[in-house]
Amino acid sequence: MHKLLKLFHTTYHPKLIDAMIKANFSGAILVNIFIPIIIFYLFHESIPLGQLEIWSTAQFLIFTLRLALQKKIKDNINIQFVLLSFTSFLYAILSWEALLYADDTHLLLVAMIIASIVAGSIATIVSVYHIFFAFVLIQMLGLISAFLAKGEDIFFLSALLASSFLHLVLKNGYKQYLNMKETLALNKQVKNLLDNTGDGFLSFDKHLKCQDGFSSECTRIFETKEIKDRDITELLFKDDSYEKEIFVEAIERSLKADNSFQIDMFLSLIPQDIKIRNLVISLECKRHSDAYFILILRDVTDKKRLEFKLEHQHKVQRLLVNVASNKNDFIDLKNDFEQLLKILYTPSDSSASSISKIKKELHTFKGNFSQKGMIYISKYIHELELKVQHLSSEEEIISTYQTSDLREIFDKDIAVIDSALGEEFLNSTESISVNIEEISAIEFELKSFVYKFNLEQQIALNTILSDIHKLKNIPLREMLTPYITYVERLSKKLDKEVLPLVIIGDESLKVSPRLKNFMKQLVHVFNNSIDHGIETIEEREESKKDPFAKIVCKYRLNSEILVLEISDDGKGINTKNLASQAQESAMKSTQELNTMSEEELCSLVFQEKLSTKGNVDFISGIGIGLASLYSELKELHGNVSIQNHPGEGVTFTFFIPLHTSKNQNLFYEGASSQKSQTILATIITQSELFIKKSLGIIVSTNRTLEISDTNLHVAQIQFSKDFTGKVILIYSGNILQAFSEYMLPDGFEEEEREEIYQDVAKETINTIVGLSLQYFDKSIDEVEISPPLENSPEELLHIIQTKELRSIATIETSQGTLGIIVLNEDA
Amino acid sequence: MLNVMIVDDSKIITRTLSKNFETMGFNVVGIAMNGQDAIEMFKKLKPDLVTMDITMPVMNGIEALQHIREFDEKARIVMVTSHGEEKLVMDAISFGAKGYILKPITPLKIKQAIQKTFPKIANEIEENYLSTTLTY
């Protein structure tokens, strides 16, 4: 035993044994190491010792060589094969040596050697499962050969060897099996993890060949499952692209690099964002071992698209600001360029001088356009310049220009502006911005000398005045466009799919600013439409509707009445629900509800009380909003009708008279005759003059009438003969007090006040109408006027509301207002 | 703080780089307009960091890099380059360049390049960089 240990220690250093076992050739090693030792121990007397020692040393040397080499080249199976063949060859020589002894022991030895060669080879090449069976088979062979050798001792020895060896193999094999199982499970886990990161992982070798094992994202990106063994550059790049060259070069360089810093540097130079089909993929490459690289592919298409969109929006904004802030300048530039295009596209002389002129002009335009922030055209001109640069013949240059897309590209830029600012913006003639106060100042100035003209001229001037007044109107479109963004934002918030709001109607239609409040209230219609009317995308798909809901806003002018329609294609109003709500809140009796038409039921949505119930369904949240819209509408003397198509959508149609008052006390002109207009104009002028003269204060006049009830006094004069009608003056605020102080400079007793005010009111109207008489034109040659009368405010309201033929004006002063009404009672 | 030398034939680039370096708290000790001048200047100034353009008149950046590395093999040189010059950058790295900045130059890219070249002072740069981006 001592002898054995000694031999073991001298021949096989423990570290070497350890290394051998670690090198995972355990089976082969055991065969190679232990068999000679045991044989030596058992038969050292019958075998010439020198031979065995030589044999065992030689085997050890071969084995060490094989291990050392194998460690270095474990990645290359081909070289391993050569190595195996070589060692096998050496073993074969040894076997031959052993055979020379030609006795049973040696035969066994030879059998074992051959078995070990086979086992070693198998162990190296095939997987662990198979080794196990291979070894068993080899041992069986060993047993059979020992049996055939007929030596009982030898058979016994062989069996002993085999059983101990089998035990080792079994133990080792089972361990390997467990390891393998664990590794496989781990692999599966890792693959699972990688599949779920959403990134593509794959590895490739130094020959750029893809390896087995890649995350599922890779198959999506490459649209193929056959990734293994394919050339990675073939998957990633188009042929002959510069990117491919860089990729290959970076990989090659990193293989030759001296240190990890350089490797990282080289690999960081591989193209970062590449295009695969319509995807943008970001690449990251890491070297993972001497011969393998890991590639991480990340789909950044959406991110890039968003970036591009943001950048584009940014550019558009810049362009719009530039264009809008200096509109005239831009229109000039546009016209000039269109002029140049005309010259370009019409066949003309292609003389060198004219071409150089065009070149220069184009270059100037390029600069100007880029300064304006035009998105497409300046870049295109630049490309065109580069193209033309290399052309020498004038014909070629001119034809390059003529076949270019200059116009199309330019129109693309213009379309960007048009879609944001409206086509009108650039097509309209030059415009300037005017302050509303400036318009009022002009109005005022004109009015102050209207009286100087004869009646015909006064009428003309009045038309001008009303035109000037219209300048203060606002485009209706301007009040509606904010809802486009509103609808977009709200639908996103409520998770509904709604197409962009469509607004249809005359873009140039302008309306009085007093419609502003109503237009603001329209928000409730959109709220209800999106929140309650429009279904979720699932519901819509279920009811076989277009998954994207549509809201349309239409308007048109129908003889002084604005018709505004807002329709959606949602589920409509649930009238049954509304009715039961109304019933619950005891707003309407069952009987009433039964007799109500569908439309009447619908109009319940405008009832404030219904809202407070806060029930689910269409009703919830409705009330206050729509109720306030409704009251705003009523103040405009407007009306609404609802067309409800359950399951298909609902349309709200609003009718808004453009010439009614904003509230009960504000009046606009009704239909008026030329005569009443003339009279009004003259009376305005005279009143203004009278106020200026008597009170010495500044006045301003507008053609509405707001009746407030503070110190309201009304006086009227009846006209007859050429003009039948009334002139009514409405004094409010402190104006009557101011007139009284003017007429009675000595003052008056407090208790006389009311009486004096009435007198002053009558006296004032008398003066003003009297002064006006001489300025009426020939059509009102002869009129008779009654003595001034006094009215109560109630009578006044009644008159205004019942008489449609009226002309109205209000003169505002710092002391109060003087309202003027001319009623035409000719008919 | 680090002494930086800028080698570039474009005045816009040198201006951008020095402005960025200064806001990050580095000293720009010299600016050379070509490779030849760069070598002489390097020998005189011995800067901690050199940014080197690749295409320059008289002597290009890669040649200059080699000469400088011959003179001082520890020289830290970062290449300033644009897309399309990747292969030249790889040459430069093989010859010992410590990094590269891809045009257009941004404070972030400069920061990253310096962090790679001087990992130890990365934190310090981080602070300076933050203040740079804040003041931008």
Coordinates of C-alpha atoms in Angstrom, one line a residue, chain A residues 175-588:
Chain A
K175 CA -23.7 14.0 -10.5
Q176 CA -23.3 15.1 -14.1
Y177 CA -26.9 14.4 -14.8
L178 CA -28.0 16.5 -11.9
N179 CA -25.7 19.3 -13.0
M180 CA -27.0 19.1 -16.4
K181 CA -30.6 19.1 -15.3
E182 CA -29.9 22.2 -13.2
T183 CA -28.1 23.9 -16.0
L184 CA -30.9 23.2 -18.3
A185 CA -33.4 24.5 -15.9
L186 CA -31.3 27.6 -15.3
N187 CA -30.9 28.0 -19.1
K188 CA -34.6 27.9 -19.4
Q189 CA -35.0 30.5 -16.7
V190 CA -32.5 32.7 -18.3
K191 CA -34.1 32.4 -21.6
N192 CA -37.4 33.2 -20.1
L193 CA -36.0 36.3 -18.5
L194 CA -34.4 37.4 -21.7
D195 CA -37.5 36.7 -23.7
N196 CA -39.4 38.9 -21.3
T197 CA -37.1 41.9 -21.2
G198 CA -38.4 42.8 -24.6
D199 CA -34.9 43.2 -25.9
G200 CA -33.3 41.0 -28.5
F201 CA -30.3 39.0 -27.2
L202 CA -28.1 36.9 -29.4
S203 CA -24.6 35.8 -29.5
F204 CA -22.3 35.2 -32.5
D205 CA -18.8 33.9 -32.8
K206 CA -15.8 35.6 -34.3
H207 CA -16.7 34.4 -37.7
L208 CA -19.9 36.4 -37.3
K209 CA -22.0 33.3 -37.2
C210 CA -25.0 33.4 -34.9
Q211 CA -25.1 30.9 -32.1
D212 CA -28.0 28.9 -30.8
G213 CA -30.0 30.5 -28.1
F214 CA -31.5 33.9 -28.6
S215 CA -34.4 35.8 -27.1
S216 CA -37.8 35.8 -28.8
E217 CA -37.5 39.5 -29.6
C218 CA -34.8 38.5 -32.1
T219 CA -37.3 36.4 -34.1
R220 CA -39.7 39.3 -34.2
I221 CA -37.0 41.8 -35.3
F222 CA -35.6 39.6 -38.0
E223 CA -38.9 38.0 -38.9
T224 CA -37.4 34.6 -38.9
K225 CA -36.7 31.8 -36.5
E226 CA -33.7 30.6 -38.4
I227 CA -31.1 32.7 -36.8
K228 CA -28.7 30.0 -35.8
D229 CA -25.6 29.7 -38.0
R230 CA -26.6 32.7 -40.0
D231 CA -24.2 35.5 -40.7
I232 CA -25.1 38.3 -38.3
T233 CA -24.2 41.1 -40.7
E234 CA -26.5 39.5 -43.3
L235 CA -29.4 39.7 -40.7
L236 CA -28.6 43.3 -39.7
F237 CA -27.5 45.1 -42.7
K238 CA -28.2 45.5 -46.4
D239 CA -25.4 44.4 -48.7
D240 CA -22.4 46.7 -49.1
S241 CA -23.7 49.3 -46.7
Y242 CA -21.2 51.4 -44.9
E243 CA -22.7 50.3 -41.6
K244 CA -21.9 46.7 -42.4
E245 CA -18.3 47.6 -43.2
I246 CA -18.0 49.4 -39.9
F247 CA -19.6 46.6 -38.0
V248 CA -17.3 44.0 -39.4
E249 CA -14.2 46.2 -38.9
A250 CA -15.1 47.0 -35.3
I251 CA -15.5 43.2 -34.6
E252 CA -12.2 42.4 -36.3
R253 CA -10.4 45.1 -34.5
S254 CA -11.8 44.2 -31.1
L255 CA -10.5 40.6 -31.7
K256 CA -7.0 42.0 -32.2
A257 CA -7.3 44.6 -29.4
D258 CA -4.7 44.6 -26.6
N259 CA -7.0 45.4 -23.7
S260 CA -10.6 45.6 -22.7
F261 CA -10.6 49.4 -22.9
Q262 CA -9.8 49.1 -26.6
I263 CA -12.3 46.4 -27.1
D264 CA -15.0 48.6 -25.6
M265 CA -13.9 51.5 -27.7
F266 CA -14.0 49.5 -30.9
L267 CA -17.4 48.0 -30.1
S268 CA -18.8 51.3 -29.2
L269 CA -18.2 52.4 -32.8
I270 CA -20.6 49.9 -34.3
P271 CA -23.6 51.6 -35.7
Q272 CA -26.0 52.5 -32.9
D273 CA -29.3 52.9 -34.7
I274 CA -29.9 50.8 -37.7
K275 CA -33.0 50.3 -39.9
I276 CA -34.3 46.8 -40.3
R277 CA -37.4 46.9 -42.5
N278 CA -39.4 49.7 -41.0
L279 CA -38.0 49.3 -37.5
V280 CA -35.3 51.3 -35.9
I281 CA -33.1 49.0 -33.8
S282 CA -30.4 50.2 -31.5
L283 CA -27.4 47.9 -31.3
E284 CA -25.1 47.2 -28.4
C285 CA -22.3 44.8 -28.7
K286 CA -20.2 43.2 -25.9
R287 CA -17.4 40.8 -26.2
H288 CA -18.2 37.9 -23.9
S289 CA -15.3 35.6 -24.3
D290 CA -12.3 35.2 -26.5
A291 CA -14.4 34.2 -29.5
Y292 CA -18.0 35.2 -28.7
F293 CA -19.9 38.4 -28.8
I294 CA -23.2 39.3 -27.3
L295 CA -25.5 41.6 -29.3
I296 CA -28.3 43.4 -27.6
L297 CA -31.0 44.6 -30.0
R298 CA -33.5 47.1 -28.8
D299 CA -36.5 48.2 -30.8
V300 CA -36.5 52.0 -30.5
T301 CA -38.9 52.7 -33.4
D302 CA -41.6 54.3 -31.3
K303 CA -39.1 56.4 -29.4
K304 CA -37.5 57.6 -32.6
R305 CA -40.9 58.2 -34.2
L306 CA -41.9 60.3 -31.1
E307 CA -38.6 62.2 -31.2
F308 CA -39.1 62.8 -34.9
K309 CA -42.6 64.0 -34.3
L310 CA -41.6 66.3 -31.5
E311 CA -38.8 67.7 -33.6
H312 CA -41.2 68.2 -36.5
Q313 CA -43.7 69.9 -34.2
H314 CA -40.9 72.1 -32.9
K315 CA -40.0 73.0 -36.5
V316 CA -43.6 73.7 -37.4
Q317 CA -44.0 75.9 -34.4
R318 CA -40.9 77.8 -35.3
L319 CA -42.1 78.2 -38.9
L320 CA -45.5 79.4 -37.8
V321 CA -44.1 81.9 -35.4
N322 CA -41.9 83.3 -38.1
V323 CA -44.6 83.4 -40.6
A324 CA -47.3 84.8 -38.4
S325 CA -45.0 87.4 -36.8
N326 CA -44.1 88.8 -40.2
K327 CA -46.9 87.8 -42.4
N328 CA -46.5 90.4 -45.1
D329 CA -42.8 89.7 -45.4
F330 CA -43.6 86.1 -45.9
I331 CA -46.2 86.7 -48.5
D332 CA -43.8 88.8 -50.4
L333 CA -41.2 86.0 -50.2
K334 CA -43.8 83.5 -51.3
N335 CA -44.9 85.6 -54.3
D336 CA -41.3 86.2 -55.3
F337 CA -40.6 82.5 -55.2
E338 CA -43.6 81.7 -57.2
Q339 CA -42.6 84.2 -59.7
L340 CA -39.2 82.5 -60.0
L341 CA -40.9 79.1 -60.4
K342 CA -43.0 80.5 -63.2
I343 CA -39.8 81.6 -65.0
L344 CA -38.2 78.3 -64.3
Y345 CA -40.9 76.2 -65.7
T346 CA -41.6 78.2 -68.8
P347 CA -39.1 77.4 -71.5
S348 CA -36.9 80.4 -72.0
D349 CA -33.4 81.2 -73.0
S350 CA -30.9 79.0 -71.3
S351 CA -28.1 81.5 -71.6
A352 CA -25.3 81.3 -69.1
S353 CA -26.2 84.6 -67.7
S354 CA -29.8 83.8 -67.0
I355 CA -28.9 80.5 -65.4
S356 CA -26.4 82.1 -63.1
K357 CA -29.1 84.6 -62.2
I358 CA -31.5 81.8 -61.4
K359 CA -28.8 80.0 -59.4
K360 CA -28.1 83.1 -57.4
E361 CA -31.8 83.7 -56.8
L362 CA -32.3 80.2 -55.7
H363 CA -29.4 80.5 -53.3
T364 CA -30.9 83.6 -51.8
F365 CA -34.2 81.9 -51.4
K366 CA -32.5 79.0 -49.7
G367 CA -31.2 81.4 -47.1
N368 CA -34.4 83.2 -46.7
F369 CA -36.4 80.0 -46.4
S370 CA -34.1 78.5 -43.9
Q371 CA -34.3 81.7 -41.9
K372 CA -38.0 81.4 -41.9
G373 CA -37.7 77.9 -40.7
M374 CA -39.3 76.3 -43.7
I375 CA -39.2 72.6 -43.1
Y376 CA -38.7 71.1 -46.6
I377 CA -37.8 73.6 -49.2
S378 CA -34.5 75.0 -48.1
K379 CA -33.1 71.5 -47.7
Y380 CA -34.4 70.6 -51.1
I381 CA -32.8 73.6 -52.7
H382 CA -29.6 72.7 -51.0
E383 CA -29.7 69.2 -52.5
L384 CA -30.5 70.7 -55.9
E385 CA -27.5 73.0 -55.7
L386 CA -25.3 70.0 -55.0
K387 CA -26.7 68.2 -58.0
V388 CA -26.3 71.2 -60.3
Q389 CA -22.8 71.9 -59.1
H390 CA -21.3 69.2 -61.2
L391 CA -23.2 70.0 -64.4
S392 CA -21.5 72.0 -66.9
S393 CA -23.9 72.4 -69.8
E394 CA -26.6 75.0 -69.4
E395 CA -29.2 72.7 -70.9
E396 CA -28.5 70.1 -68.3
I397 CA -28.8 72.6 -65.6
I398 CA -32.0 74.1 -66.8
S399 CA -33.6 70.7 -67.3
T400 CA -32.5 69.6 -63.8
Y401 CA -34.3 72.7 -62.5
Q402 CA -37.3 72.0 -64.6
T403 CA -37.6 68.4 -63.7
S404 CA -37.1 69.2 -60.0
D405 CA -39.9 69.1 -57.4
L406 CA -39.3 72.6 -56.3
R407 CA -43.0 73.5 -56.6
E408 CA -44.2 70.3 -54.9
I409 CA -41.8 70.7 -52.1
F410 CA -42.6 74.3 -51.6
D411 CA -46.3 73.5 -51.6
K412 CA -45.6 71.0 -48.9
D413 CA -44.3 73.7 -46.7
I414 CA -47.2 76.0 -47.6
A415 CA -49.6 73.2 -46.7
V416 CA -48.0 73.1 -43.2
I417 CA -48.8 76.7 -42.8
D418 CA -52.2 76.5 -44.3
S419 CA -53.3 73.6 -42.1
A420 CA -52.3 75.5 -39.0
L421 CA -53.3 79.0 -39.8
G422 CA -56.0 78.4 -42.3
E423 CA -55.8 78.7 -46.0
E424 CA -57.1 82.2 -45.8
F425 CA -54.1 83.3 -43.9
L426 CA -51.7 83.4 -46.8
N427 CA -54.2 83.8 -49.5
S428 CA -55.8 86.8 -48.0
T429 CA -54.5 90.1 -49.1
E430 CA -52.0 91.8 -46.8
S431 CA -53.3 92.5 -43.4
I432 CA -52.4 94.5 -40.4
S433 CA -53.6 94.2 -36.9
V434 CA -55.7 97.0 -35.5
N435 CA -56.6 97.5 -32.0
I436 CA -60.4 97.5 -31.2
E437 CA -60.0 100.9 -29.5
E438 CA -58.6 102.3 -32.7
I439 CA -61.7 101.2 -34.5
S440 CA -63.9 102.7 -31.8
A441 CA -61.9 105.9 -32.2
I442 CA -62.6 106.0 -35.9
E443 CA -66.3 105.3 -35.3
F444 CA -66.4 108.1 -32.8
E445 CA -64.7 110.6 -35.0
L446 CA -66.9 109.8 -38.0
K447 CA -70.0 110.1 -35.9
S448 CA -68.9 113.5 -34.5
F449 CA -69.3 115.1 -37.9
V450 CA -72.0 113.1 -39.5
Y451 CA -74.4 115.9 -38.9
K452 CA -72.4 118.2 -41.2
F453 CA -73.5 116.3 -44.2
N454 CA -76.8 116.2 -45.9
L455 CA -79.1 113.3 -45.3
E456 CA -78.1 111.2 -48.3
Q457 CA -74.4 111.5 -47.3
Q458 CA -75.3 110.7 -43.8
I459 CA -76.9 107.5 -44.8
A460 CA -73.9 106.5 -46.8
L461 CA -71.7 107.4 -43.8
N462 CA -73.9 105.3 -41.6
T463 CA -73.4 102.3 -43.8
I464 CA -69.7 102.9 -43.5
L465 CA -70.1 103.2 -39.8
S466 CA -71.8 99.9 -39.5
D467 CA -69.1 98.4 -41.7
I468 CA -66.5 99.8 -39.4
H469 CA -68.4 98.4 -36.5
K470 CA -68.3 95.0 -38.1
L471 CA -64.5 95.1 -38.0
K472 CA -64.9 94.3 -34.3
N473 CA -66.4 91.0 -35.2
I474 CA -64.5 87.8 -34.6
P475 CA -64.2 84.9 -37.0
L476 CA -66.5 82.2 -35.7
R477 CA -63.9 79.6 -36.6
E478 CA -61.5 81.2 -34.2
M479 CA -63.9 80.5 -31.3
L480 CA -64.4 76.9 -32.3
T481 CA -60.9 75.7 -33.2
P482 CA -59.8 75.4 -29.5
Y483 CA -62.2 72.5 -29.3
I484 CA -60.1 70.5 -31.6
T485 CA -57.4 70.2 -29.0
Y486 CA -59.9 70.0 -26.3
V487 CA -61.6 66.9 -27.8
E488 CA -58.3 65.3 -28.5
R489 CA -57.2 65.8 -24.9
L490 CA -60.4 64.8 -23.2
S491 CA -60.9 61.7 -25.3
K492 CA -57.3 60.6 -24.4
K493 CA -58.1 61.3 -20.7
L494 CA -61.3 59.3 -20.8
D495 CA -59.7 56.6 -22.8
K496 CA -62.0 56.9 -25.8
E497 CA -60.9 56.7 -29.4
V498 CA -62.2 59.8 -31.1
L499 CA -61.1 61.1 -34.5
P500 CA -60.0 64.7 -34.6
L501 CA -62.9 67.1 -34.4
V502 CA -64.1 68.2 -37.8
I503 CA -65.3 71.8 -38.2
I504 CA -67.3 72.5 -41.3
G505 CA -68.4 76.0 -42.2
D506 CA -67.4 79.2 -43.9
E507 CA -64.0 80.1 -42.5
S508 CA -64.6 83.8 -43.2
L509 CA -67.8 84.1 -41.2
K510 CA -67.5 86.6 -38.5
V511 CA -69.8 87.1 -35.6
S512 CA -70.2 89.6 -32.9
P513 CA -68.0 89.1 -29.9
R514 CA -71.1 88.8 -27.7
L515 CA -71.3 85.2 -28.9
K516 CA -68.1 84.4 -27.1
N517 CA -69.8 83.3 -23.9
F518 CA -72.1 80.9 -25.6
M519 CA -69.2 79.4 -27.6
K520 CA -67.4 78.9 -24.4
Q521 CA -70.3 77.0 -23.0
L522 CA -70.3 74.6 -25.9
V523 CA -67.6 72.7 -24.0
H524 CA -70.4 71.0 -22.1
V525 CA -71.7 69.5 -25.3
F526 CA -68.3 68.0 -26.1
N527 CA -67.9 66.9 -22.5
N528 CA -71.2 64.9 -22.6
S529 CA -70.6 63.6 -26.0
I530 CA -67.2 62.1 -25.1
D531 CA -67.9 61.1 -21.6
H532 CA -71.4 59.7 -22.0
G533 CA -72.3 59.5 -25.6
I534 CA -69.3 57.8 -27.1
E535 CA -68.8 54.2 -26.1
T536 CA -65.5 52.6 -25.3
I537 CA -63.6 51.0 -28.2
E538 CA -64.8 47.5 -27.1
E539 CA -68.4 48.5 -26.9
R540 CA -68.1 50.1 -30.4
E541 CA -66.6 47.0 -31.8
E542 CA -69.3 44.9 -30.3
S543 CA -72.0 47.0 -31.9
K544 CA -70.1 46.8 -35.2
K545 CA -69.4 50.5 -35.3
D546 CA -66.3 52.1 -36.6
P547 CA -64.0 51.8 -33.6
F548 CA -63.1 55.4 -33.9
A549 CA -65.8 57.8 -32.9
K550 CA -66.5 60.9 -34.8
I551 CA -67.6 64.3 -33.7
V552 CA -68.6 66.9 -36.2
C553 CA -69.3 70.6 -35.7
K554 CA -71.0 72.3 -38.6
Y555 CA -72.2 75.8 -38.9
R556 CA -73.9 77.9 -41.5
L557 CA -75.7 81.2 -41.8
N558 CA -79.4 81.0 -42.5
S559 CA -80.7 84.6 -43.0
E560 CA -79.2 86.2 -40.0
I561 CA -79.6 83.1 -37.9
L562 CA -76.5 81.1 -37.1
V563 CA -77.2 77.4 -37.3
L564 CA -74.6 75.4 -35.3
E565 CA -74.7 71.7 -35.3
I566 CA -72.7 69.4 -33.1
S567 CA -73.1 65.7 -33.8
D568 CA -71.5 62.5 -32.6
D569 CA -71.9 58.9 -33.5
G570 CA -72.1 57.6 -29.9
K571 CA -75.0 55.7 -28.3
G572 CA -77.3 58.7 -28.1
I573 CA -79.4 59.9 -25.2
N574 CA -81.2 57.3 -23.2
T575 CA -84.6 59.0 -22.9
K576 CA -86.1 56.3 -20.7
N577 CA -83.5 57.0 -18.2
L578 CA -84.1 60.7 -18.5
A579 CA -87.8 60.3 -18.0
S580 CA -87.4 58.1 -14.9
Q581 CA -85.0 60.7 -13.5
A582 CA -87.5 63.4 -14.1
Q583 CA -90.1 61.4 -12.5
E584 CA -88.0 60.6 -9.4
S585 CA -87.1 64.2 -9.0
A586 CA -90.8 65.0 -9.2
M587 CA -90.1 67.5 -11.9
K588 CA -92.6 66.0 -14.3

